[in-house]
mmCIF file of C-alpha atoms and ligand atoms in Angstrom:
data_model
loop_
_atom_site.group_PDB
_atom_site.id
_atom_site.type_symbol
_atom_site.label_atom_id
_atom_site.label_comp_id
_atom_site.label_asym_id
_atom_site.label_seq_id
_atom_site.Cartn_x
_atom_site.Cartn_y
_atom_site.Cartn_z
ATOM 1 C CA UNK L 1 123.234 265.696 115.774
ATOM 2 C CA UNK L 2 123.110 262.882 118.386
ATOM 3 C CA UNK L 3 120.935 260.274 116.881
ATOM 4 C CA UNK L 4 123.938 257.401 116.333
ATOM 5 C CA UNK L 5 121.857 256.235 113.226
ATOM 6 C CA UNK L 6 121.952 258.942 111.685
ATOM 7 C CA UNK L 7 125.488 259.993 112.465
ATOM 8 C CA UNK L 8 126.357 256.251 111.003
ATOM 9 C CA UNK L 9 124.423 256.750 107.623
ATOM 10 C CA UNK L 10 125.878 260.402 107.676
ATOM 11 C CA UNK L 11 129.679 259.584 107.286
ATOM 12 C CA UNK L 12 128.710 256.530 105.220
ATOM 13 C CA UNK L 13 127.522 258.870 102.451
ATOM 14 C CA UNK L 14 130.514 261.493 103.093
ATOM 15 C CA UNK L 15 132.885 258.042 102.800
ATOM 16 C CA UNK L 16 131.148 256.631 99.743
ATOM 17 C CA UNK L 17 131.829 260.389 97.638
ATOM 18 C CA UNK L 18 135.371 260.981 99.312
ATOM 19 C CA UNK L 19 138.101 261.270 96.529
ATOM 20 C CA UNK L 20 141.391 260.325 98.465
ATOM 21 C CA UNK L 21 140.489 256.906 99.113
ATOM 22 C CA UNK L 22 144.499 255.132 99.321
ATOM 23 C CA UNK L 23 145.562 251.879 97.482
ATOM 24 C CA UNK L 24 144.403 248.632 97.769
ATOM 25 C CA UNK L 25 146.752 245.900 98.417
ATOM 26 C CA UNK L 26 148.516 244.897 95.840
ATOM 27 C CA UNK L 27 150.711 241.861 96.910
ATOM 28 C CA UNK L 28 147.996 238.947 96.035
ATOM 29 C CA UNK L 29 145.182 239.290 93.331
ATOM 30 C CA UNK L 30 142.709 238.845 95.437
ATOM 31 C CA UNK L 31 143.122 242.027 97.342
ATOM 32 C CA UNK L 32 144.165 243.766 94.730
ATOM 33 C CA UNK L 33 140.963 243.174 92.926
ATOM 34 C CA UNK L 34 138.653 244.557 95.346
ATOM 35 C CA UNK L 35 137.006 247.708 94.526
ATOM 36 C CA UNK L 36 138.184 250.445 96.032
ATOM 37 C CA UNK L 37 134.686 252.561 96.256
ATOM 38 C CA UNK L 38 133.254 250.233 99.141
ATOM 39 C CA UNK L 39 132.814 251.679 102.348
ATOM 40 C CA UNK L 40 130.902 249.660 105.028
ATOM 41 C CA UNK L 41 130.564 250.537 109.041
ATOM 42 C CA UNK L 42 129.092 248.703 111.763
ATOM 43 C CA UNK L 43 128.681 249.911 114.979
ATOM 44 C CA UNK L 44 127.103 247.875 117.843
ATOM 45 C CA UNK L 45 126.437 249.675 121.304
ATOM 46 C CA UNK L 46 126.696 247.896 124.648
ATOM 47 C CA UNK L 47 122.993 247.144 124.801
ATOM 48 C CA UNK L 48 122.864 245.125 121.052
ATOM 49 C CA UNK L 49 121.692 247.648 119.571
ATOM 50 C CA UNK L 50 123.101 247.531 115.969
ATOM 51 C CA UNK L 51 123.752 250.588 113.404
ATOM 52 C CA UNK L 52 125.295 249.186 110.255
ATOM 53 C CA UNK L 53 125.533 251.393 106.771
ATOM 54 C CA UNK L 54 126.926 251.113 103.736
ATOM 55 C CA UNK L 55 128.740 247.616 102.489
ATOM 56 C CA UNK L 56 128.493 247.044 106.127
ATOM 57 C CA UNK L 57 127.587 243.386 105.166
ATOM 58 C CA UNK L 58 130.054 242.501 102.771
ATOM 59 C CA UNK L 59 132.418 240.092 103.647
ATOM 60 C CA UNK L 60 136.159 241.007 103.090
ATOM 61 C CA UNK L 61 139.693 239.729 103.861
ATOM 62 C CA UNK L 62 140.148 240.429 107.728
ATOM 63 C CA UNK L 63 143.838 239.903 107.348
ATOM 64 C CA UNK L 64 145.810 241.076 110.540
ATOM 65 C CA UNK L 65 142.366 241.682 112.453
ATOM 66 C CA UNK L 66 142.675 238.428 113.120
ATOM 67 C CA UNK L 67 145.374 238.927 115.018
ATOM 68 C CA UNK L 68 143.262 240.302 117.905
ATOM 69 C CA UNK L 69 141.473 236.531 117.883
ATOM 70 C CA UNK L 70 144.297 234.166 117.774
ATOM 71 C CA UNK L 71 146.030 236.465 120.881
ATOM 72 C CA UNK L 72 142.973 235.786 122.649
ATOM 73 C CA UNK L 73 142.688 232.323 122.099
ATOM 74 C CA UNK L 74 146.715 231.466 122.289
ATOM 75 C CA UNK L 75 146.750 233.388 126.107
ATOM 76 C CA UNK L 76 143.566 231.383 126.938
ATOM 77 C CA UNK L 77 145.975 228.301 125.864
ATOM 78 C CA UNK L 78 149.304 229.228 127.885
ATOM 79 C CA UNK L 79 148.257 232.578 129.887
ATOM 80 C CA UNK L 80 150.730 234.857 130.932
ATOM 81 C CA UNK L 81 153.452 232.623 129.617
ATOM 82 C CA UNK L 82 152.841 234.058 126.163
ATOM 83 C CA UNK L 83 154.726 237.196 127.280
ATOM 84 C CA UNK L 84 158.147 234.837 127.727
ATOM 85 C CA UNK L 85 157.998 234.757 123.772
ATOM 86 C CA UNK L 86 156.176 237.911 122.485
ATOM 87 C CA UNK L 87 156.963 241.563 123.918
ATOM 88 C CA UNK L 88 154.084 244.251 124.461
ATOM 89 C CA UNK L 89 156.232 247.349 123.024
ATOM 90 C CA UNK L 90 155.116 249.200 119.801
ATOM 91 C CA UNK L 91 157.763 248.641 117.180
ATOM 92 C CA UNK L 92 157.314 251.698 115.274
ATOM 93 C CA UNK L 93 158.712 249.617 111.953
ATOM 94 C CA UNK L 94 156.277 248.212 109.374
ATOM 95 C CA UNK L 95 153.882 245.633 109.801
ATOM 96 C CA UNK L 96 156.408 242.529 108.005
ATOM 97 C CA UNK L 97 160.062 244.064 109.349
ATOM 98 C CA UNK L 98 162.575 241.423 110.520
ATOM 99 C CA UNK L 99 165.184 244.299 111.503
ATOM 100 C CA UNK L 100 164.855 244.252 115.786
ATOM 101 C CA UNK L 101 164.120 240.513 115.779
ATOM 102 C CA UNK L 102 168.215 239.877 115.421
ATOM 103 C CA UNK L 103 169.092 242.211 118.090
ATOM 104 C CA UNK L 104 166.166 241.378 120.109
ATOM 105 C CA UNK L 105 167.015 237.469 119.978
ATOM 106 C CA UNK L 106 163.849 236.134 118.089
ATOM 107 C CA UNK L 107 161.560 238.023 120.722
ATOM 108 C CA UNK L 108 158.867 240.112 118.459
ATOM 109 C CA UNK L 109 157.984 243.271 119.899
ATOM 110 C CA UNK L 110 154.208 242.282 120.199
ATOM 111 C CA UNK L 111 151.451 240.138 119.229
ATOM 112 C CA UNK L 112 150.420 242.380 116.313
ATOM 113 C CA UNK L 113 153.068 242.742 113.884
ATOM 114 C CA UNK L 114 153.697 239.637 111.518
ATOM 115 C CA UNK L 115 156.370 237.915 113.785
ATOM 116 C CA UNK L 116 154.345 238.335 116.767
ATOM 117 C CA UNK L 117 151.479 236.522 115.428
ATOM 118 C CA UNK L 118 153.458 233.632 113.984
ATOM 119 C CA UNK L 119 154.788 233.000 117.214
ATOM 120 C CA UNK L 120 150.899 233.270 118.551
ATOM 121 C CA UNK L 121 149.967 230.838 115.417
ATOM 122 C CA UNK L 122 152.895 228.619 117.349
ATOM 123 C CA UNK L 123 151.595 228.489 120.389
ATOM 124 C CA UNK L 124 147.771 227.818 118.742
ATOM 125 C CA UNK L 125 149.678 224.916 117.499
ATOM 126 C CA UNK L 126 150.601 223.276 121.015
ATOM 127 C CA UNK L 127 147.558 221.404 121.557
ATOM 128 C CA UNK L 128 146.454 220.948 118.201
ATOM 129 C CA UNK L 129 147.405 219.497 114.091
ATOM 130 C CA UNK L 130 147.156 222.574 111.820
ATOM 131 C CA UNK L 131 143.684 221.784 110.673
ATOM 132 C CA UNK L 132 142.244 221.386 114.136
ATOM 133 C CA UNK L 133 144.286 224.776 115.131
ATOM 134 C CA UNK L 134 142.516 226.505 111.854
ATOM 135 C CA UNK L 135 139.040 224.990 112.756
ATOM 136 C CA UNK L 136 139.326 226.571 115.995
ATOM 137 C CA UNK L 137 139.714 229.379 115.014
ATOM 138 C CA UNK L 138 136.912 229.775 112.988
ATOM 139 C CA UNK L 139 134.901 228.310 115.437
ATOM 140 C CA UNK L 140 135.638 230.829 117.847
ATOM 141 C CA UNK L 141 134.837 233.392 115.812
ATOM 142 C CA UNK L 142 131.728 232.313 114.629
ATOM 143 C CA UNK L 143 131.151 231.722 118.507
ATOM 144 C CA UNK L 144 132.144 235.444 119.040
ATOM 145 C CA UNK L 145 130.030 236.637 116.872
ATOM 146 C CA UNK L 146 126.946 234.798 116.784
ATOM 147 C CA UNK L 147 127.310 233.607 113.207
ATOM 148 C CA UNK L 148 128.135 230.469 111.330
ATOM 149 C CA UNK L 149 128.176 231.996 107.918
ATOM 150 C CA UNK L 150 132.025 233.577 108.721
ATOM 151 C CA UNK L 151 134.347 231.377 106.526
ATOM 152 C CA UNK L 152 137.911 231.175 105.851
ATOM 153 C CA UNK L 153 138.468 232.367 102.124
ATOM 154 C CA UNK L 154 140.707 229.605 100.533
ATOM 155 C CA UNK L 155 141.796 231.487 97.501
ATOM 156 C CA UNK L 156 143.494 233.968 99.394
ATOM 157 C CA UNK L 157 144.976 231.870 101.939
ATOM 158 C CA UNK L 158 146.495 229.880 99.367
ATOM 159 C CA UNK L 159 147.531 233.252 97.520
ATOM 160 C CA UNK L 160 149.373 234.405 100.985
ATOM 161 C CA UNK L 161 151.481 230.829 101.064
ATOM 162 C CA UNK L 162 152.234 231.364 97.145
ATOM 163 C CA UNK L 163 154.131 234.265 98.032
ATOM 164 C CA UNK L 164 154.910 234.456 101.656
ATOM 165 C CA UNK L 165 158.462 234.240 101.168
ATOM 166 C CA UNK L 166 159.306 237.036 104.184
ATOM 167 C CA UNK L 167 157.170 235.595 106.412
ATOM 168 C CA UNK L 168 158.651 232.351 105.865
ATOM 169 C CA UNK L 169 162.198 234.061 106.168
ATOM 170 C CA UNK L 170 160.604 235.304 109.807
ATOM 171 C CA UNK L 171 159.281 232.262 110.870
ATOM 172 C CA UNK L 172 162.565 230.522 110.096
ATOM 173 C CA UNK L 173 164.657 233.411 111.508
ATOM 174 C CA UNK L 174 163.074 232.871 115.094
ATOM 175 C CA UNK L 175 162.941 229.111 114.860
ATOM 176 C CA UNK L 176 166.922 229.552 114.758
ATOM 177 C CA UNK L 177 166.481 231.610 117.875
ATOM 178 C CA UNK L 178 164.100 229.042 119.232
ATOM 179 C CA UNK L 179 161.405 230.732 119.890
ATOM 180 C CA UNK L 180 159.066 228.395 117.224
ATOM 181 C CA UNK L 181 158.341 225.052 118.309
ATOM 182 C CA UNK L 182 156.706 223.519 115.320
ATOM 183 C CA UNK L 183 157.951 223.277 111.407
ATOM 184 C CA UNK L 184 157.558 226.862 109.928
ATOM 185 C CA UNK L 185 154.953 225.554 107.287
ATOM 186 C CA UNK L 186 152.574 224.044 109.912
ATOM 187 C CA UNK L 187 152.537 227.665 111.693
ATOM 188 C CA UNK L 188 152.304 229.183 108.653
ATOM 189 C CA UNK L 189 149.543 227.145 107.621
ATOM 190 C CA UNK L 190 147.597 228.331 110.441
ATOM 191 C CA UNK L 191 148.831 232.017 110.360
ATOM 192 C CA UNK L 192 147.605 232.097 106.236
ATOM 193 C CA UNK L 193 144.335 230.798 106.989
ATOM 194 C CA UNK L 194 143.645 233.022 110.033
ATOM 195 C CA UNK L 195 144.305 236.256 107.767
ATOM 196 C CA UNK L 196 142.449 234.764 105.346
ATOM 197 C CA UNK L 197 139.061 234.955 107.562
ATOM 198 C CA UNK L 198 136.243 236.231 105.210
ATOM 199 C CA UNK L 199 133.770 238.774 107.603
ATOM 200 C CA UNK L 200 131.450 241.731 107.144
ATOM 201 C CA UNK L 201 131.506 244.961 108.964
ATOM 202 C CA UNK L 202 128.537 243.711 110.994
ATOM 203 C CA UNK L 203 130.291 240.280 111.830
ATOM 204 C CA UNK L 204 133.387 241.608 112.686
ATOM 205 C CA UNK L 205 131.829 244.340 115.316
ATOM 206 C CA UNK L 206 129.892 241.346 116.636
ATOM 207 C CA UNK L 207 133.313 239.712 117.467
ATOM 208 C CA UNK L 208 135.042 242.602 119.045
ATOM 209 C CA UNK L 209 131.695 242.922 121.788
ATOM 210 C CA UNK L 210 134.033 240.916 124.269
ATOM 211 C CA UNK L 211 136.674 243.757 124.575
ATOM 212 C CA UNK L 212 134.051 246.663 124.821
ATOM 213 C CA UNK L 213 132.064 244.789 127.561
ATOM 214 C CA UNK L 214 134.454 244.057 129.852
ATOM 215 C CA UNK L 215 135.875 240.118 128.407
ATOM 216 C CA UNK L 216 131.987 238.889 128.711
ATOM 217 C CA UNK L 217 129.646 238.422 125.129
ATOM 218 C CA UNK L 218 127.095 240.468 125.968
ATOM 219 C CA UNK L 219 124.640 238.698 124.153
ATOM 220 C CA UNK L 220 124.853 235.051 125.896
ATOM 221 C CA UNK L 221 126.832 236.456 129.163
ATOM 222 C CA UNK L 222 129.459 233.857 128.782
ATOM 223 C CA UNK L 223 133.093 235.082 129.964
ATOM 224 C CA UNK L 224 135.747 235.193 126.519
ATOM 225 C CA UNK L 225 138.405 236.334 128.726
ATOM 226 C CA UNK L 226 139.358 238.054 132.239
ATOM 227 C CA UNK L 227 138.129 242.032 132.574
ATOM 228 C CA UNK L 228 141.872 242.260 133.312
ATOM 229 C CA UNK L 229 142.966 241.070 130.036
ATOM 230 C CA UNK L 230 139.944 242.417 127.721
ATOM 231 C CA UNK L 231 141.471 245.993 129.336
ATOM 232 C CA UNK L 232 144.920 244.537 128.368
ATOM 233 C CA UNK L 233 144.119 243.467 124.639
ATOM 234 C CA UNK L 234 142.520 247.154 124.306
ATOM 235 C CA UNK L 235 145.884 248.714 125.263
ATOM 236 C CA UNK L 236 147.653 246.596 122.823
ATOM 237 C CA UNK L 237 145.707 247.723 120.508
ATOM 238 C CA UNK L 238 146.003 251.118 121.168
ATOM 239 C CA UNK L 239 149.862 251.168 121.397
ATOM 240 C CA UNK L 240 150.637 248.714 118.793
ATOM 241 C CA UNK L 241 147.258 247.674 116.210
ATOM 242 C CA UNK L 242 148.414 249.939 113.373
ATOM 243 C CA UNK L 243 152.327 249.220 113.537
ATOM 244 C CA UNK L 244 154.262 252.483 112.864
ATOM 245 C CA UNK L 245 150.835 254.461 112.421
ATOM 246 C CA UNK L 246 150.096 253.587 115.887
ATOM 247 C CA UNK L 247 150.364 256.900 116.970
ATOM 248 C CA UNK L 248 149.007 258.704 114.625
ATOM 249 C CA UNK L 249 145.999 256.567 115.407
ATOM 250 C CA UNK L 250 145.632 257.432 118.451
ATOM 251 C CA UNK L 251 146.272 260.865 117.910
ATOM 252 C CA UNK L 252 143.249 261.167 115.773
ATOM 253 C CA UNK L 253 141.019 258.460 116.809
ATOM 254 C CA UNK L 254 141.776 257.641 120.209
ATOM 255 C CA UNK L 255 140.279 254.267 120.643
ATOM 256 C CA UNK L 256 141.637 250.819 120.635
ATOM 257 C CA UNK L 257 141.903 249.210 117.075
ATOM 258 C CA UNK L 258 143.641 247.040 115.116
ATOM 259 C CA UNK L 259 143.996 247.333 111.108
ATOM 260 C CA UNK L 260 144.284 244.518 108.191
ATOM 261 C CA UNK L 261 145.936 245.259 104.701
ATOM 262 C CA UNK L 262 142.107 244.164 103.284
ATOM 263 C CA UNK L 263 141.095 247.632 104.381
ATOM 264 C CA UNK L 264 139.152 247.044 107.419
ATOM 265 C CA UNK L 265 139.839 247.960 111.076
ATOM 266 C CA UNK L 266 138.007 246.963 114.661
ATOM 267 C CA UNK L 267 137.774 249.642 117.081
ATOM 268 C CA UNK L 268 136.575 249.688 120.707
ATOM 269 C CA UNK L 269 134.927 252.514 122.671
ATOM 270 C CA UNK L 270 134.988 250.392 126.076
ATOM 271 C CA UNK L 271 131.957 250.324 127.607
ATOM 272 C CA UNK L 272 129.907 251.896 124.848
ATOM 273 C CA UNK L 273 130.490 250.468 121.404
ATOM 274 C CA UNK L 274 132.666 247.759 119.551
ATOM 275 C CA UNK L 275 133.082 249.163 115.997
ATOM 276 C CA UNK L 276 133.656 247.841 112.654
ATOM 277 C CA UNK L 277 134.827 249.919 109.266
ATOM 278 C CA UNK L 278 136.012 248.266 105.802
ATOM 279 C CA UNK L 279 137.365 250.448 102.609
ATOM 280 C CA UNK L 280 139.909 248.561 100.824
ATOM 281 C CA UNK L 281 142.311 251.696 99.734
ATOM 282 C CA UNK L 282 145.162 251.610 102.194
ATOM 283 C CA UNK L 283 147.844 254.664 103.337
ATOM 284 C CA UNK L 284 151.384 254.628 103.110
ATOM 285 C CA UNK L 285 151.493 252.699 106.326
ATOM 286 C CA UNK L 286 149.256 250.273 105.049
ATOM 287 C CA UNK L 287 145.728 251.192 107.649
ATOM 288 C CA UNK L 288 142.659 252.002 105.936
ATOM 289 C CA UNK L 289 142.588 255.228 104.839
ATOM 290 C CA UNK L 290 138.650 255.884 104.470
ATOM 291 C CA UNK L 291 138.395 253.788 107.858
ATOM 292 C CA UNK L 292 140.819 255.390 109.974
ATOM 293 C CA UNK L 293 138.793 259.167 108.515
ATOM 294 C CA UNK L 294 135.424 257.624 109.156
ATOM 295 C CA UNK L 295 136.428 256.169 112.908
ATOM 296 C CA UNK L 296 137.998 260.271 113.229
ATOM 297 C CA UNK L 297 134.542 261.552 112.528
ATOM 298 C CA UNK L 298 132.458 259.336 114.634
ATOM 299 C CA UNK L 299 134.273 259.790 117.501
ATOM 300 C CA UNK L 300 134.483 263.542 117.374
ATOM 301 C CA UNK L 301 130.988 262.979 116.797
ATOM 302 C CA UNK L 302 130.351 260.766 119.485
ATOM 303 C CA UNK L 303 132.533 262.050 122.227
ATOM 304 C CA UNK L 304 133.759 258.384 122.733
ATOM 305 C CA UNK L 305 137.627 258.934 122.259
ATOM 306 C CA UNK L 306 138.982 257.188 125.523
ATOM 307 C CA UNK L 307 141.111 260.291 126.132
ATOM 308 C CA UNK L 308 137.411 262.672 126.625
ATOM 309 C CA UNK L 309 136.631 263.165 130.133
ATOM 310 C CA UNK L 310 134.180 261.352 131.387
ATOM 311 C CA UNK L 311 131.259 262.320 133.827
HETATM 312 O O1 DON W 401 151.073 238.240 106.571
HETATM 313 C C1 DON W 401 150.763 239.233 105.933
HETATM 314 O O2 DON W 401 151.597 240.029 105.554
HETATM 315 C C2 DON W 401 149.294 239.457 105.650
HETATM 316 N N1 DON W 401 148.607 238.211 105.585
HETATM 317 C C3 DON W 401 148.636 240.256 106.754
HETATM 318 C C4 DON W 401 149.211 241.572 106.944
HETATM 319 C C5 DON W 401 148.304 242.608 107.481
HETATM 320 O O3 DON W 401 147.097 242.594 107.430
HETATM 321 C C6 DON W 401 149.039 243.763 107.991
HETATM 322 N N2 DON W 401 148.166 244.839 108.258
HETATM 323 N N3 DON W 401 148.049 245.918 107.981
#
């Protein structure tokens, strides 16, 4: 079969009857209330054209996709400079782990795991109060997408600060090392309310058209970022966008993505597609485990794996 449509709809239906669908997260109740028999996809090729099945446009918790925004945005604030404060190795430990961050000085491995992003939500912080930082954010990502409707969901941001004791323990760790600049609860503030972005499948694939085209929105030809770091983002999230499962990612997707404890995941086939999937039951890394099976079968579907010859 080579009609994308169909291929879509097709592992939409195998997704919504699968039986091993993983756990939601549990550590707020508004994650853990989600029901775990959604599936959506979204899958938007280079020329617009839009495929979108299932709950592809339900909104859910985008959690540490967001990550892949407030990068962009922080390196369009300092540039390279970032990379003084946030390293670009995998970490191979869990998404939260303080462990390397005393022998490594403060430095977090990269811009994905929790302690990379805080310092990210930092640097977001520079030029801005913590409302203005959070309001840009959202603006930019309705900008990305084409879509004022995305909203920040309040009840879980405020959930995430009621019990965000360890990342208030990492916050403080690497303010100790220096390496935050504001008060922990003013990054934090931003960091919550980031992960606490409320998008659909369909909105979320919108977003990511930037790093499949090359740093330019297709759709109003305006430049997000450089073609040299859209192409850098993607290897991030190759090598680091589903912490210690990073591998295994690539191993059976081989695409650029980058996972959120709500269940969804963003995944770009440069050049060709920018690719949204949502089911909320997680694996024992915490990456969507109906997402990271349905991303497996389009792209041996497809062909698109980066690591497929091309010609
Ligand atoms: O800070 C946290 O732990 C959550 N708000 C986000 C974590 C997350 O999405 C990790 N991803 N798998």
């Amino acid at each position: 079969m080579t009609d994308l449509s169909a291929i879509v709809s097709e592992i939409a239906a195998e997704m919504a009857a699968a039986p091993d669908r993983g756990t939601p997260a549990s550590y707020i109740p508004p994650l853990a209330s989600v029901d775990p028999a959604r599936f959506g996809i979204a899958v938007i090729e280079a020329d617009g054209t839009a495929h979108v099945a299932g709950d592809g446009d339900m909104p859910f918790s985008i959690q540490s996709i967001s990550k892949v925004f407030s990068l962009t945005l922080a390196l369009g604030a300092v540039g390279d400079q970032l990379w003084t404060r946030v390293g670009r190795e995998p970490s191979g430990s869990a998404f939260n782990s303080i462990v390397q961050l005393e022998t490594e000085h403060g430095i977090p491995r990269n811009p994905f795991i929790n302690a990379g992003a805080i310092v990210t939500s930092d640097i977001l912080l520079g030029r801005n109060a913590p409302r203005e930082a959070i309001g840009e954010m959202l603006r930019f990502v309705r900008a990305l997408a084409g879509d004022e409707a995305i909203f920040i969901d309040e009840t879980v941001a405020r959930a995430e600060q009621d019990t965000g004791y360890r990342n208030m323990a990492l916050a403080n760790y690497m303010r100790a090392f220096g390496n935050l600049h504001h008060p922990a609860e003013h990054v934090l503030g931003v960091y919550f309310h980031h992960c606490a972005l409320a998008m659909s499948c369909r909105q979320l694939a919108l977003a990511g058209r930037y790093l499949m085209a090359g740093g330019i929105n297709p759709e109003t030809g305006r430049s997000i970022v450089s073609a040299q770091r859209a192409r850098r983002i993607n290897a991030l999230m190759l090598t680091c966008g589903h912490y210690d499962g990073s591998g295994e990612f690539a191993f059976r997707v081989g695409l650029p993505g980058k996972s959120g404890v709500g269940g969804g995941i963003l995944a770009v086939a440069p050049g060709i597609a920018s690719i949204a999937v949502w089911s909320p039951g997680l694996n024992e890394r915490g990456n969507s485990q109906l997402g990271t099976l349905a991303l497996e079968r389009l792209v041996a579907r497809t062909g698109w794996s980066i690591f497929e010859p091309r010609g």
